[in-house]
XYZ file of C-alpha atoms in Angstrom:
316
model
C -4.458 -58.006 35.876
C -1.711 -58.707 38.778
C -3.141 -57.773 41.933
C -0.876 -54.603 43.629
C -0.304 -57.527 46.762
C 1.022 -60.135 43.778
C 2.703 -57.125 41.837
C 4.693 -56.189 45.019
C 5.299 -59.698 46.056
C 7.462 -59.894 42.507
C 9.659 -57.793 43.847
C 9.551 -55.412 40.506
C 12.272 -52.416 40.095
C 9.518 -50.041 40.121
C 7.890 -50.925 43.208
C 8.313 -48.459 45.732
C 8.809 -49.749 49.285
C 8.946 -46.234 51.686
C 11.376 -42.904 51.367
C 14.299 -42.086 52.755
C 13.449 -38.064 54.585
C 15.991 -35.033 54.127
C 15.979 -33.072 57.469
C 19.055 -30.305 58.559
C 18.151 -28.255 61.840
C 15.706 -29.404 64.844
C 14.638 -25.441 65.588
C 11.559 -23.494 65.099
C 12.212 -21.230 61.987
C 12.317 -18.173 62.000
C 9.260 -16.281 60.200
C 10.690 -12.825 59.354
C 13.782 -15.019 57.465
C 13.666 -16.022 53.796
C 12.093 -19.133 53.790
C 14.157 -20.853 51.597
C 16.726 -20.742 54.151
C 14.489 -20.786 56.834
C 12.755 -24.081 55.375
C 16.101 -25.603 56.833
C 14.586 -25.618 59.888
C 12.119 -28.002 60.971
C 10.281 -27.620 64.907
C 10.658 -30.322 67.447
C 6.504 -30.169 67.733
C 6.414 -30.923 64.102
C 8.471 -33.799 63.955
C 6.591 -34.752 66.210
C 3.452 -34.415 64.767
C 5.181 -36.159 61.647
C 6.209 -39.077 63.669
C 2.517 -39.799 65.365
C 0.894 -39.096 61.670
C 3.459 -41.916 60.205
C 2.673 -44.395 62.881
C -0.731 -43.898 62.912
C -0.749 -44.601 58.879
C 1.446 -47.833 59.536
C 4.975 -46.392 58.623
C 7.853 -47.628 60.310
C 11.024 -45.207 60.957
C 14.285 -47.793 59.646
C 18.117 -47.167 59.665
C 19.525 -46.895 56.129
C 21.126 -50.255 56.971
C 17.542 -51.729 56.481
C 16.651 -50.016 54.201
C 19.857 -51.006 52.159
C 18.646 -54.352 53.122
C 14.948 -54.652 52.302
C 16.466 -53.728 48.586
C 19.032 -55.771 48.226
C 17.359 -59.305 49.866
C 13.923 -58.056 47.620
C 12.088 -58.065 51.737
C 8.386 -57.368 51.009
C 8.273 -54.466 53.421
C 5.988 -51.211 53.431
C 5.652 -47.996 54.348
C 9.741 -47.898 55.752
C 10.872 -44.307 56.266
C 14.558 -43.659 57.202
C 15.238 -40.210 58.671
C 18.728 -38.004 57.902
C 19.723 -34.927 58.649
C 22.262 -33.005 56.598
C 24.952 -30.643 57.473
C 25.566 -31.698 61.500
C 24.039 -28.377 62.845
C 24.302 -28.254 66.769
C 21.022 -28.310 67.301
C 20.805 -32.135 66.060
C 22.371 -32.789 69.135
C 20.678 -30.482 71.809
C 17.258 -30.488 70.086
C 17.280 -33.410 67.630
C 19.069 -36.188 69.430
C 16.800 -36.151 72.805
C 13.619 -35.952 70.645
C 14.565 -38.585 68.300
C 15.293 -41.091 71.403
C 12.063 -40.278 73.301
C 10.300 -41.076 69.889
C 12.323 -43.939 69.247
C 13.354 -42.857 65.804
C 16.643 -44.322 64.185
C 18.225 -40.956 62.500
C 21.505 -40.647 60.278
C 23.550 -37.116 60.713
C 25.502 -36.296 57.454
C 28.425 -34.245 59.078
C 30.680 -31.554 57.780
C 33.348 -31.682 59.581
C 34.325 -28.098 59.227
C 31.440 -26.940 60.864
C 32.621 -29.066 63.927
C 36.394 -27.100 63.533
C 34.466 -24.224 63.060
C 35.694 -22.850 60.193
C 32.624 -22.869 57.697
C 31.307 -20.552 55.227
C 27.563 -20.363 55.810
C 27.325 -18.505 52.609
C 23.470 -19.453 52.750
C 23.255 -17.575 56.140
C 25.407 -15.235 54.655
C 23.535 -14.512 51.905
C 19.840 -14.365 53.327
C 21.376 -11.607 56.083
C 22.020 -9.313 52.928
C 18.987 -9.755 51.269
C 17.168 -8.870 54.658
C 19.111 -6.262 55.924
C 19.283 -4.252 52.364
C 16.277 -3.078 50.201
C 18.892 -3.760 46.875
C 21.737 -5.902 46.059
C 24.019 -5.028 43.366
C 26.926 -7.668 43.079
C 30.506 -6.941 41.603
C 29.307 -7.453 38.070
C 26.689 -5.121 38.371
C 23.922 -7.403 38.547
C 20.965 -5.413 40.298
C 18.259 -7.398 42.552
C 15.346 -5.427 43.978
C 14.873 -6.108 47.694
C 12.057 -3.975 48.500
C 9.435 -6.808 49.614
C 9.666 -9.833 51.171
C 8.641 -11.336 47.672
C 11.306 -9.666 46.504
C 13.582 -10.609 49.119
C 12.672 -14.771 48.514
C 13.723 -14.419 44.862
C 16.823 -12.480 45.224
C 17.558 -15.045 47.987
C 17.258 -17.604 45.166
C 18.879 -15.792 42.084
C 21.745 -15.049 43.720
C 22.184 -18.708 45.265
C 22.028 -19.692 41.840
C 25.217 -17.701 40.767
C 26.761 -18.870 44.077
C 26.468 -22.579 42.920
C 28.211 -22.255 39.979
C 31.727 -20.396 41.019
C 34.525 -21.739 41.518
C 34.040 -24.276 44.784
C 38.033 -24.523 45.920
C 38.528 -20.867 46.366
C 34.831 -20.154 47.140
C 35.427 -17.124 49.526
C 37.729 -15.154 47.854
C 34.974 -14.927 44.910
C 32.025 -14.366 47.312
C 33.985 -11.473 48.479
C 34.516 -9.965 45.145
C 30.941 -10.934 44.363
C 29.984 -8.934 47.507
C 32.509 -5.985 47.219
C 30.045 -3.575 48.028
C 28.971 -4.465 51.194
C 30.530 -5.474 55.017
C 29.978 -9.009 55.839
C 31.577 -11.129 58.720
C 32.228 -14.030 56.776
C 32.977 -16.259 60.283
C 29.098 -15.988 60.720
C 27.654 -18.766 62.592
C 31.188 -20.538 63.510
C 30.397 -19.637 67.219
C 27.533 -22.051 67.553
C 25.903 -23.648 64.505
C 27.960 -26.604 64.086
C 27.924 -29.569 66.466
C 31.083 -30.575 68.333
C 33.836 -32.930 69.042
C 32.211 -34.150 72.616
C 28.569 -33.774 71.375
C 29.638 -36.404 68.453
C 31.012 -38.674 70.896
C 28.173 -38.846 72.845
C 26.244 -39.120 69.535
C 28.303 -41.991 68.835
C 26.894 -43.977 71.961
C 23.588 -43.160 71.080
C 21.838 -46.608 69.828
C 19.586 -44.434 67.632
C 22.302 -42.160 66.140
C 24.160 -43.164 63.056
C 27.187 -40.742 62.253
C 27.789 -40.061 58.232
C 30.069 -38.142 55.980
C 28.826 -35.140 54.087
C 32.374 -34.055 52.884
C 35.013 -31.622 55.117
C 33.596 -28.588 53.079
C 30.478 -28.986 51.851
C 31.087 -27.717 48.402
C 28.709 -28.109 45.485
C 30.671 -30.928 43.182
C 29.674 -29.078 40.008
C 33.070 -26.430 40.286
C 35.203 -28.976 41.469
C 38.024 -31.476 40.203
C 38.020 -35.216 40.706
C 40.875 -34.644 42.823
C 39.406 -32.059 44.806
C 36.537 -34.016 45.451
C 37.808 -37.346 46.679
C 40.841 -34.955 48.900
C 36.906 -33.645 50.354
C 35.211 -36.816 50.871
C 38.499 -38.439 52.365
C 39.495 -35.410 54.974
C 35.747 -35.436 56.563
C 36.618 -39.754 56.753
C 39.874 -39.297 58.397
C 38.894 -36.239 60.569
C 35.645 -38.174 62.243
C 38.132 -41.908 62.292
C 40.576 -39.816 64.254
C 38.406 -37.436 66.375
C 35.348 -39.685 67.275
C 37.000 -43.297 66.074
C 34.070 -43.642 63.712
C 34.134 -44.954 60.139
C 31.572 -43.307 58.340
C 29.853 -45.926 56.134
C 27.021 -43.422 54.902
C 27.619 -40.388 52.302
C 25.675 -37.576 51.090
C 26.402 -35.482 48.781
C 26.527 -32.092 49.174
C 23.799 -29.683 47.198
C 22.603 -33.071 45.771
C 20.237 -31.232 43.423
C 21.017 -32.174 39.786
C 22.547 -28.697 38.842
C 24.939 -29.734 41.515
C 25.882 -33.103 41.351
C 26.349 -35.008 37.669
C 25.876 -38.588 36.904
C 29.768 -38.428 36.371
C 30.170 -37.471 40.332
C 27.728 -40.386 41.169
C 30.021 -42.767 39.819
C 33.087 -41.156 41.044
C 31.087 -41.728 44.570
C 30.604 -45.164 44.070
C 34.334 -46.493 43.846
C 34.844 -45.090 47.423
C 33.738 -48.209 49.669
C 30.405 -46.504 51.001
C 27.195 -48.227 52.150
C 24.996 -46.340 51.129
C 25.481 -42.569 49.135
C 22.077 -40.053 48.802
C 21.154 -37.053 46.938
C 18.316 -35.020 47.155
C 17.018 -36.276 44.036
C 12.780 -35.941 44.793
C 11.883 -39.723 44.704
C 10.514 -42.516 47.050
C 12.968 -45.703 47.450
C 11.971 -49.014 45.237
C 12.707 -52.504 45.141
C 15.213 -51.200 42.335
C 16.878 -48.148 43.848
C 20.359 -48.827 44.163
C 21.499 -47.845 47.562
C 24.554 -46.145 46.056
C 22.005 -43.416 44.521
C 19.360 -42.928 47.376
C 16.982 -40.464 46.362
C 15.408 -38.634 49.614
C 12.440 -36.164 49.850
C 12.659 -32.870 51.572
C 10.514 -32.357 54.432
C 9.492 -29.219 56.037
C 7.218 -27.615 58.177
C 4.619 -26.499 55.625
C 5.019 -29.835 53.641
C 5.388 -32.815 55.631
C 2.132 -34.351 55.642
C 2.027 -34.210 52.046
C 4.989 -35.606 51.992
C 3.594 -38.623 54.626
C 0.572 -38.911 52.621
C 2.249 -39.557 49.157
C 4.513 -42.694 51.082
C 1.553 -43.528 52.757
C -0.773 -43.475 49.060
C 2.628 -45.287 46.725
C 3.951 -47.745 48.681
């Protein structure tokens, strides 16, 4: 039998070489929120805790540029984790971006660029200050969620993002406000200071650490939209960050990248439009084999990230 050293010197497909880490916000959550939205958040003190727990295991934190690298020259590397954060929430920049550089850890920021205009639709945000503030939901259909426990409260959080997912993406909130007819909601929620801005990404942009990426103008779930749609999505976000910040995004995620949201068919679609490197959110660790335009990433959060460490740390 092959030893694992010989087996891994082959180079196989299936050898797996590190992970590539889904992050969104640098902040403490928030533990009267639904933690599904909540789980968003992930503490400056346990990043890092993360980081020391890595390094002290004999991970090393990459850019996706090496990682892209170590798979496509077959480099026998191990242990290489490559950290992203998704969405471009502000606090990437005050929290993230000073903790990242006094760690020395390369990070990618996926950015929306209509949280940086300020126009978004934090439906998520939206939707967990219902469920909290309301001991029932009923939506427009007459769909009826019980809200009288926090228990209750996490699975009407989920339910209801479920039927959120699948509506119509291009003309997203006139549904959500027939879905949520019955009840007052500020649907500008958040535009005053979640997103990061133009001068925060240009001094993200000088950062040696910080590598700028596209996660679509919108940020809508690729399942209720065209191919037209889609690539008009992708392309705005490219031209918005070439003209505002003179960066070329070379990096993509996709938004939602769960497999209810994104379909092999969008993948491809992906793939024609010149990026380095495109990732979902697909639950897998990278391998000799991965091909960079399908990065799988695994989502780490406060109650799971040395689990997550100690699976990278056990398979590759």
């Amino acid at each position: 039998m092959l030893t694992r050293t010989l087996y891994r010197m082959l180079h196989h497909p299936q050898v797996p070489i590190g992970a590539i880490l889904m992050l969104h916000r640098v902040d403490t959550p928030d533990a009267e929120g639904i933690w599904y939205n909540q789980h968003l958040k992930m503490s400056p003190q346990a990043i890092e805790e993360m980081a020391d727990y890595a390094r002290r295991h004999k991970c090393r934190f990459v850019t996706l540029d090496e990682m892209a690298d170590a798979i496509q020259r077959k480099r026998n590397v191990r242990r290489w984790i490559s950290v992203t954060l998704d969405d471009g929430y502000r606090d990437n920049y005050t929290n993230g971006a000073p903790l990242f550089q006094r760690l020395n850890i390369p990070y990618t920021i996926y950015v929306c660029t209509k949280m940086v205009e300020g126009e978004m639709l934090y439906w998520w945000d939206i939707l967990e200050h219902i469920v909290l503030t309301n001991d029932s939901v009923t939506l427009n259909d007459g769909q009826f969620f019980d809200c009288s426990t926090k228990e209750a409260k996490e699975q009407t959080f989920l339910n209801i993002r479920k039927v959120i997912l699948q509506l119509p993406q291009n003309d997203l909130l006139q549904h959500l406000q027939k879905l949520f007819c019955n009840y007052r909601i500020d649907y500008q929620l958040g535009n005053d200071h979640l997103g990061l801005t133009w001068e925060q990404l240009h001094k993200l942009k000088k950062e040696p650490l910080a590598t700028i990426g596209n996660h679509t103008y919108s940020h809508l779930a690729f399942t209720g939209c065209t191919d037209a749609q889609i690539h008009e999505d992708i392309q705005r976000a490219t031209d918005e960050m070439q003209e505002h910040v003179g960066v070329r995004t070379r990096h993509f995620a996709f938004p939602f990248g769960e497999a209810s949201a994104v379909s092999r068919h969008d993948i491809e679609l992906v793939k024609g439009l010149g990026f380095t490197t495109s990732s979902t959110t697909s639950q897998e660790y990278i391998r000799y084999g991965t091909d960079p335009l399908e990065f799988p990433r695994l989502f780490v959060t406060e109650r799971n990230w040395k689990q997550v460490l100690e699976g990278i740390i056990r398979q590759c």
